[in-house]
GROMACS .gro file of C-alpha atoms in nm:
model
  362
    1MET     CA    1   0.184  -2.428  -0.343
    2THR     CA    2   0.256  -2.178  -0.610
    3GLU     CA    3   0.207  -2.432  -0.896
    4GLU     CA    4  -0.116  -2.561  -0.737
    5LEU     CA    5  -0.265  -2.189  -0.717
    6ALA     CA    6  -0.162  -2.090  -1.053
    7ASN     CA    7  -0.411  -2.120  -1.344
    8ASP     CA    8  -0.531  -1.943  -1.653
    9THR     CA    9  -0.721  -1.684  -1.436
   10THR     CA   10  -0.491  -1.636  -1.140
   11THR     CA   11  -0.137  -1.497  -1.143
   12VAL     CA   12   0.091  -1.585  -0.843
   13ILE     CA   13   0.370  -1.339  -0.779
   14GLU     CA   14   0.644  -1.449  -0.514
   15VAL     CA   15   0.793  -1.215  -0.269
   16ASP     CA   16   1.155  -1.371  -0.213
   17GLY     CA   17   1.303  -1.175   0.063
   18GLU     CA   18   1.364  -1.226   0.429
   19ALA     CA   19   1.050  -1.442   0.406
   20THR     CA   20   0.891  -1.589   0.085
   21TYR     CA   21   0.521  -1.574   0.040
   22PRO     CA   22   0.273  -1.574  -0.268
   23ILE     CA   23   0.053  -1.274  -0.375
   24LEU     CA   24  -0.253  -1.409  -0.578
   25VAL     CA   25  -0.398  -1.168  -0.825
   26GLY     CA   26  -0.726  -1.252  -1.018
   27ARG     CA   27  -1.089  -1.266  -0.988
   28GLY     CA   28  -1.302  -1.485  -0.754
   29LEU     CA   29  -1.018  -1.594  -0.542
   30LEU     CA   30  -1.164  -1.657  -0.206
   31ASP     CA   31  -1.186  -2.032  -0.282
   32CYS     CA   32  -0.817  -2.050  -0.259
   33VAL     CA   33  -0.812  -1.940   0.102
   34PRO     CA   34  -0.802  -2.295   0.255
   35ALA     CA   35  -0.509  -2.393   0.052
   36LEU     CA   36  -0.321  -2.090   0.168
   37LEU     CA   37  -0.409  -2.153   0.549
   38GLY     CA   38  -0.331  -2.529   0.521
   39PRO     CA   39  -0.470  -2.797   0.746
   40GLN     CA   40  -0.291  -2.698   1.069
   41PRO     CA   41  -0.502  -2.407   1.219
   42ALA     CA   42  -0.802  -2.522   1.453
   43LYS     CA   43  -0.917  -2.176   1.480
   44ILE     CA   44  -0.933  -1.863   1.267
   45LEU     CA   45  -1.031  -1.505   1.323
   46ILE     CA   46  -1.141  -1.292   1.042
   47VAL     CA   47  -1.075  -0.934   1.103
   48HIS     CA   48  -1.294  -0.722   0.872
   49SER     CA   49  -1.447  -0.371   0.819
   50ALA     CA   50  -1.825  -0.306   0.815
   51ALA     CA   51  -1.811  -0.242   0.446
   52VAL     CA   52  -1.718  -0.607   0.361
   53GLY     CA   53  -1.923  -0.762   0.633
   54ARG     CA   54  -2.109  -0.975   0.383
   55VAL     CA   55  -1.783  -1.110   0.216
   56ALA     CA   56  -1.648  -1.200   0.557
   57GLU     CA   57  -1.962  -1.389   0.656
   58ASP     CA   58  -1.960  -1.570   0.315
   59LEU     CA   59  -1.578  -1.663   0.377
   60ARG     CA   60  -1.645  -1.771   0.743
   61ASP     CA   61  -1.939  -2.008   0.609
   62ALA     CA   62  -1.697  -2.135   0.351
   63LEU     CA   63  -1.426  -2.210   0.592
   64GLN     CA   64  -1.634  -2.338   0.874
   65PRO     CA   65  -1.640  -2.708   0.732
   66HIS     CA   66  -1.261  -2.721   0.722
   67TYR     CA   67  -1.166  -2.568   1.064
   68GLY     CA   68  -1.293  -2.624   1.430
   69GLN     CA   69  -1.395  -2.263   1.490
   70VAL     CA   70  -1.413  -1.943   1.250
   71LEU     CA   71  -1.469  -1.600   1.437
   72LEU     CA   72  -1.547  -1.257   1.306
   73ALA     CA   73  -1.412  -0.930   1.446
   74GLU     CA   74  -1.550  -0.616   1.287
   75VAL     CA   75  -1.303  -0.315   1.304
   76PRO     CA   76  -1.346   0.051   1.201
   77ASP     CA   77  -1.158   0.122   0.864
   78ASP     CA   78  -1.064   0.490   0.909
   79GLU     CA   79  -0.714   0.595   1.012
   80PRO     CA   80  -0.817   0.766   1.333
   81THR     CA   81  -0.941   0.454   1.485
   82LYS     CA   82  -0.625   0.243   1.418
   83ARG     CA   83  -0.547   0.219   1.796
   84ILE     CA   84  -0.413  -0.006   2.004
   85GLU     CA   85  -0.746  -0.014   2.195
   86VAL     CA   86  -0.874  -0.168   1.871
   87ALA     CA   87  -0.583  -0.426   1.850
   88SER     CA   88  -0.672  -0.511   2.225
   89PHE     CA   89  -1.025  -0.593   2.125
   90CYS     CA   90  -0.907  -0.839   1.865
   91TRP     CA   91  -0.665  -0.987   2.134
   92GLN     CA   92  -0.949  -1.040   2.381
   93ILE     CA   93  -1.130  -1.252   2.109
   94LEU     CA   94  -0.818  -1.441   2.058
   95GLY     CA   95  -0.759  -1.493   2.440
   96GLN     CA   96  -1.113  -1.587   2.509
   97ALA     CA   97  -1.119  -1.825   2.233
   98GLU     CA   98  -0.800  -1.987   2.327
   99PHE     CA   99  -0.595  -1.920   2.006
  100THR     CA  100  -0.262  -2.076   2.007
  101ARG     CA  101   0.039  -2.029   1.780
  102THR     CA  102  -0.089  -2.294   1.538
  103ASP     CA  103  -0.413  -2.082   1.447
  104ALA     CA  104  -0.459  -1.819   1.196
  105VAL     CA  105  -0.583  -1.461   1.134
  106ILE     CA  106  -0.734  -1.315   0.809
  107SER     CA  107  -0.786  -0.970   0.727
  108ILE     CA  108  -1.051  -0.839   0.480
  109GLY     CA  109  -1.059  -0.487   0.426
  110GLY     CA  110  -0.862  -0.168   0.322
  111GLY     CA  111  -0.530  -0.041   0.456
  112VAL     CA  112  -0.626   0.025   0.803
  113VAL     CA  113  -0.766  -0.334   0.854
  114VAL     CA  114  -0.467  -0.482   0.678
  115ASP     CA  115  -0.237  -0.295   0.912
  116LEU     CA  116  -0.428  -0.377   1.229
  117ALA     CA  117  -0.474  -0.744   1.145
  118GLY     CA  118  -0.103  -0.779   1.077
  119PHE     CA  119  -0.014  -0.633   1.400
  120VAL     CA  120  -0.261  -0.827   1.592
  121ALA     CA  121  -0.138  -1.154   1.425
  122SER     CA  122   0.236  -1.080   1.474
  123ALA     CA  123   0.201  -0.995   1.838
  124TRP     CA  124  -0.027  -1.266   1.962
  125GLN     CA  125   0.157  -1.570   2.087
  126ARG     CA  126   0.470  -1.420   1.897
  127GLY     CA  127   0.298  -1.483   1.563
  128LEU     CA  128  -0.007  -1.644   1.426
  129ARG     CA  129  -0.016  -1.738   1.051
  130LEU     CA  130  -0.176  -1.439   0.847
  131VAL     CA  131  -0.358  -1.412   0.530
  132GLN     CA  132  -0.414  -1.054   0.399
  133ILE     CA  133  -0.725  -1.023   0.174
  134PRO     CA  134  -0.715  -0.623   0.070
  135THR     CA  135  -1.020  -0.488  -0.072
  136THR     CA  136  -0.901  -0.133  -0.179
  137VAL     CA  137  -0.656  -0.036  -0.444
  138LEU     CA  138  -0.400   0.114  -0.210
  139ALA     CA  139  -0.419  -0.196   0.001
  140MET     CA  140  -0.367  -0.437  -0.276
  141VAL     CA  141  -0.065  -0.252  -0.442
  142GLU     CA  142   0.092  -0.106  -0.127
  143VAL     CA  143  -0.004  -0.163   0.224
  144ALA     CA  144  -0.076  -0.542   0.230
  145ILE     CA  145   0.270  -0.617   0.069
  146GLY     CA  146   0.602  -0.608   0.282
  147GLY     CA  147   0.488  -0.710   0.630
  148GLU     CA  148   0.492  -0.363   0.773
  149ASN     CA  149   0.207  -0.341   1.028
  150GLY     CA  150   0.117  -0.093   1.304
  151VAL     CA  151  -0.120   0.122   1.511
  152ASN     CA  152  -0.141   0.482   1.566
  153THR     CA  153  -0.056   0.676   1.881
  154ALA     CA  154  -0.053   1.028   2.003
  155GLU     CA  155   0.308   1.041   1.891
  156GLY     CA  156   0.258   0.970   1.520
  157LYS     CA  157   0.113   0.753   1.267
  158ASN     CA  158   0.224   0.379   1.284
  159ALA     CA  159   0.447   0.467   1.585
  160VAL     CA  160   0.385   0.124   1.701
  161GLY     CA  161   0.434  -0.164   1.481
  162THR     CA  162   0.600  -0.478   1.354
  163LEU     CA  163   0.762  -0.611   1.053
  164TYR     CA  164   0.577  -0.947   1.006
  165PRO     CA  165   0.530  -1.082   0.652
  166PRO     CA  166   0.192  -1.275   0.583
  167ALA     CA  167   0.178  -1.621   0.485
  168ALA     CA  168  -0.005  -1.502   0.151
  169VAL     CA  169  -0.176  -1.216   0.005
  170VAL     CA  170  -0.506  -1.251  -0.202
  171CYS     CA  171  -0.570  -0.951  -0.437
  172ASP     CA  172  -0.931  -1.036  -0.566
  173VAL     CA  173  -0.990  -0.738  -0.807
  174ASP     CA  174  -1.369  -0.823  -0.799
  175LEU     CA  175  -1.359  -0.677  -0.439
  176ALA     CA  176  -1.282  -0.340  -0.570
  177VAL     CA  177  -1.598  -0.295  -0.766
  178THR     CA  178  -1.774  -0.126  -0.460
  179LEU     CA  179  -1.508   0.150  -0.431
  180THR     CA  180  -1.600   0.515  -0.521
  181ARG     CA  181  -1.448   0.659  -0.828
  182ALA     CA  182  -1.272   0.901  -0.598
  183GLU     CA  183  -1.116   0.635  -0.383
  184ILE     CA  184  -0.981   0.443  -0.699
  185LEU     CA  185  -0.846   0.747  -0.874
  186THR     CA  186  -0.656   0.860  -0.563
  187ALA     CA  187  -0.512   0.524  -0.515
  188PHE     CA  188  -0.387   0.503  -0.853
  189ALA     CA  189  -0.116   0.760  -0.758
  190GLU     CA  190   0.071   0.448  -0.602
  191ILE     CA  191   0.014   0.248  -0.926
  192ALA     CA  192   0.147   0.552  -1.143
  193LYS     CA  193   0.434   0.572  -0.919
  194CYS     CA  194   0.534   0.231  -1.014
  195GLY     CA  195   0.510   0.302  -1.378
  196PHE     CA  196   0.729   0.600  -1.336
  197ILE     CA  197   1.009   0.415  -1.132
  198ALA     CA  198   1.001   0.077  -1.290
  199GLU     CA  199   0.700  -0.018  -1.521
  200PRO     CA  200   0.633   0.215  -1.833
  201GLU     CA  201   0.349  -0.019  -1.936
  202ILE     CA  202   0.132   0.113  -1.658
  203LEU     CA  203   0.171   0.474  -1.780
  204GLU     CA  204   0.092   0.349  -2.129
  205LEU     CA  205  -0.225   0.193  -1.999
  206LEU     CA  206  -0.339   0.518  -1.824
  207GLU     CA  207  -0.239   0.726  -2.120
  208SER     CA  208  -0.422   0.502  -2.372
  209ASP     CA  209  -0.755   0.457  -2.180
  210LEU     CA  210  -0.775   0.608  -1.856
  211GLU     CA  211  -1.129   0.518  -1.806
  212ARG     CA  212  -1.090   0.148  -1.866
  213THR     CA  213  -0.756   0.125  -1.675
  214THR     CA  214  -0.935   0.261  -1.349
  215ASP     CA  215  -1.246   0.045  -1.409
  216PRO     CA  216  -1.242  -0.262  -1.168
  217SER     CA  217  -1.440  -0.468  -1.423
  218THR     CA  218  -1.182  -0.450  -1.690
  219PRO     CA  219  -0.889  -0.652  -1.797
  220GLU     CA  220  -0.672  -0.332  -1.809
  221PHE     CA  221  -0.743  -0.254  -1.440
  222ARG     CA  222  -0.636  -0.599  -1.342
  223ARG     CA  223  -0.336  -0.564  -1.545
  224ALA     CA  224  -0.230  -0.231  -1.389
  225ILE     CA  225  -0.287  -0.383  -1.039
  226GLU     CA  226  -0.073  -0.688  -1.132
  227LEU     CA  227   0.212  -0.462  -1.276
  228ALA     CA  228   0.228  -0.256  -0.962
  229ILE     CA  229   0.239  -0.555  -0.745
  230ARG     CA  230   0.528  -0.704  -0.948
  231VAL     CA  231   0.723  -0.373  -0.897
  232LYS     CA  232   0.698  -0.399  -0.527
  233ALA     CA  233   0.746  -0.760  -0.520
  234ARG     CA  234   1.073  -0.744  -0.704
  235ALA     CA  235   1.196  -0.453  -0.497
  236LEU     CA  236   1.137  -0.657  -0.158
  237SER     CA  237   1.291  -0.958  -0.295
  238HIS     CA  238   1.672  -1.049  -0.295
  239GLY     CA  239   1.847  -0.888  -0.572
  240GLY     CA  240   1.536  -0.659  -0.657
  241GLY     CA  241   1.712  -0.344  -0.593
  242GLY     CA  242   1.577  -0.249  -0.259
  243ALA     CA  243   1.263  -0.102  -0.103
  244GLU     CA  244   1.400   0.239  -0.086
  245LEU     CA  245   1.326   0.306  -0.464
  246LEU     CA  246   0.964   0.253  -0.376
  247HIS     CA  247   0.987   0.580  -0.197
  248TYR     CA  248   0.942   0.788  -0.503
  249GLY     CA  249   0.769   1.108  -0.394
  250TYR     CA  250   0.743   0.988  -0.031
  251ALA     CA  251   0.977   1.247   0.122
  252LEU     CA  252   0.753   1.544   0.057
  253GLY     CA  253   0.440   1.339   0.034
  254ARG     CA  254   0.464   1.203   0.381
  255ALA     CA  255   0.538   1.556   0.509
  256ILE     CA  256   0.228   1.696   0.352
  257GLU     CA  257   0.030   1.411   0.505
  258HIS     CA  258   0.167   1.502   0.850
  259ALA     CA  259   0.103   1.882   0.784
  260GLU     CA  260  -0.263   1.780   0.701
  261ARG     CA  261  -0.308   1.570   1.003
  262TYR     CA  262  -0.383   1.276   0.761
  263GLN     CA  263  -0.699   1.435   0.624
  264TRP     CA  264  -0.533   1.410   0.282
  265ARG     CA  265  -0.564   1.094   0.109
  266HIS     CA  266  -0.236   0.923   0.084
  267GLY     CA  267  -0.242   0.934  -0.302
  268ALA     CA  268  -0.314   1.307  -0.302
  269ALA     CA  269   0.002   1.397  -0.102
  270LEU     CA  270   0.212   1.127  -0.296
  271ALA     CA  271   0.108   1.310  -0.626
  272VAL     CA  272   0.241   1.644  -0.509
  273GLY     CA  273   0.560   1.450  -0.356
  274MET     CA  274   0.618   1.293  -0.706
  275MET     CA  275   0.587   1.624  -0.883
  276TYR     CA  276   0.845   1.770  -0.656
  277ALA     CA  277   1.081   1.457  -0.714
  278ALA     CA  278   1.043   1.507  -1.079
  279GLU     CA  279   1.137   1.879  -1.055
  280LEU     CA  280   1.442   1.801  -0.851
  281GLY     CA  281   1.530   1.520  -1.072
  282ARG     CA  282   1.515   1.783  -1.353
  283MET     CA  283   1.721   2.041  -1.170
  284THR     CA  284   1.990   1.793  -1.024
  285GLY     CA  285   2.012   1.509  -1.285
  286ALA     CA  286   1.899   1.410  -1.628
  287LEU     CA  287   1.526   1.405  -1.618
  288SER     CA  288   1.389   1.578  -1.947
  289ASP     CA  289   1.123   1.834  -1.973
  290ALA     CA  290   0.905   1.595  -2.156
  291ALA     CA  291   0.943   1.340  -1.876
  292VAL     CA  292   0.830   1.607  -1.603
  293GLU     CA  293   0.540   1.705  -1.831
  294ARG     CA  294   0.449   1.323  -1.855
  295HIS     CA  295   0.420   1.328  -1.466
  296ARG     CA  296   0.183   1.638  -1.473
  297LYS     CA  297  -0.036   1.505  -1.747
  298ILE     CA  298  -0.088   1.146  -1.592
  299LEU     CA  299  -0.148   1.270  -1.233
  300SER     CA  300  -0.371   1.562  -1.330
  301SER     CA  301  -0.579   1.295  -1.543
  302LEU     CA  302  -0.626   1.131  -1.215
  303SER     CA  303  -0.773   1.433  -1.061
  304LEU     CA  304  -0.485   1.456  -0.822
  305PRO     CA  305  -0.341   1.756  -0.691
  306LEU     CA  306  -0.005   1.879  -0.821
  307THR     CA  307   0.083   2.186  -0.593
  308TYR     CA  308   0.081   2.266  -0.224
  309PRO     CA  309   0.071   2.606  -0.057
  310ALA     CA  310   0.381   2.822  -0.097
  311GLY     CA  311   0.415   2.942   0.262
  312ARG     CA  312   0.440   2.585   0.406
  313TRP     CA  313   0.791   2.511   0.303
  314SER     CA  314   0.992   2.568   0.624
  315GLY     CA  315   0.758   2.338   0.817
  316LEU     CA  316   0.770   2.056   0.540
  317LEU     CA  317   1.136   2.090   0.544
  318ALA     CA  318   1.162   2.036   0.919
  319MET     CA  319   0.909   1.754   0.900
  320MET     CA  320   1.140   1.581   0.628
  321GLN     CA  321   1.444   1.613   0.832
  322ARG     CA  322   1.281   1.490   1.143
  323GLY     CA  323   1.134   1.180   0.959
  324ALA     CA  324   1.479   1.098   0.809
  325GLN     CA  325   1.639   1.176   1.148
  326ALA     CA  326   1.890   1.382   0.935
  327GLY     CA  327   2.036   1.739   0.927
  328PRO     CA  328   2.052   1.987   0.646
  329GLY     CA  329   2.219   1.827   0.332
  330MET     CA  330   2.161   1.466   0.457
  331LEU     CA  331   1.820   1.420   0.319
  332ARG     CA  332   1.778   1.134   0.068
  333PHE     CA  333   1.535   1.156  -0.233
  334VAL     CA  334   1.445   0.918  -0.478
  335VAL     CA  335   1.472   1.079  -0.830
  336LEU     CA  336   1.458   0.989  -1.196
  337ASP     CA  337   1.716   1.007  -1.446
  338ASP     CA  338   1.426   0.891  -1.695
  339ILE     CA  339   1.127   0.707  -1.686
  340ALA     CA  340   1.203   0.369  -1.503
  341LYS     CA  341   1.568   0.482  -1.414
  342PRO     CA  342   1.550   0.589  -1.049
  343ARG     CA  343   1.830   0.664  -0.816
  344VAL     CA  344   1.888   0.779  -0.471
  345LEU     CA  345   2.001   1.153  -0.444
  346THR     CA  346   2.175   1.290  -0.129
  347GLY     CA  347   2.354   1.602  -0.010
  348VAL     CA  348   2.121   1.846  -0.196
  349ASP     CA  349   2.149   2.211  -0.089
  350ASP     CA  350   1.869   2.360   0.096
  351SER     CA  351   1.832   2.637  -0.158
  352MET     CA  352   1.789   2.381  -0.437
  353LEU     CA  353   1.545   2.203  -0.235
  354GLN     CA  354   1.341   2.519  -0.192
  355PHE     CA  355   1.367   2.618  -0.558
  356ALA     CA  356   1.230   2.296  -0.656
  357TYR     CA  357   0.938   2.335  -0.403
  358GLN     CA  358   0.867   2.672  -0.556
  359GLU     CA  359   0.775   2.483  -0.890
  360VAL     CA  360   0.515   2.275  -0.719
  361SER     CA  361   0.366   2.547  -0.479
  362SER     CA  362   0.058   2.748  -0.532
   0.00000   0.00000   0.00000
């Protein structure tokens, strides 16, 4: 399959972990979907957001000659609506159309749609074939890869979910051209993170020409997307070093997201989290002043926040401890000894954690 799909304009990146599946990166890739689905499905459900309704309709029309029935399910693409009731709406469609385990689900949309469709596919008949087609930068480089799916409840974000890898992920960078500038810049926090922990070429692209690197129409944009995907695919694959290193900036970032009731974009919270991790790395390890300043310059060039209010530390610390199910001194942080040299730091005294926070507080 990989050899069949690879060509001069398409890159195929394999995730080789508990499950093996391809991630396609390129332009105009929707023609590859029938090959990814295979001949077995008789019925297909395309779960999509309103913003990409025309794309979903065009894909339905292209698939219809190959399969018995292709249905559309439009769902909201905002975090508060990622609920079990919306998943139930999709299951109702599957049930009424008598989908069986040999049938398939396709997602087309941002992170919420990808999460939701993955959860729907994983639970129906104990698992339908799933092809994810992310249409936002964050979904391409983070949400669609790894098989983590879920819905939100009153008890928390993604409180109910599954680990269910897709059959394939299709990252057609042409689908990102409709995104706002703010959406792209904020999502680039995840891409910059991959540069800091593993792939300095990403940082060099951003430093040399930020405008072109964040413009979906350019080769530089596609290259940055591809490099970030390679970082995550390697981490998830056997012998790749493990997924924990992908959590650079996540400890404080996730606490900020929770404190802000998820009204902050993920990339904004992650940016503050990475600055905090950089300061912690400088205080407890070998990270140089120059590397910390490089964080500051790159993240600020993306118009991302670098600080958070000083009086919020106690609540953030409690949230980090709760999220890690750990007591004082037991938190785990990913820090850097240098660019592309991450490690896990444990057993840090609370006073040092607070001191590092003072460096990123406003």
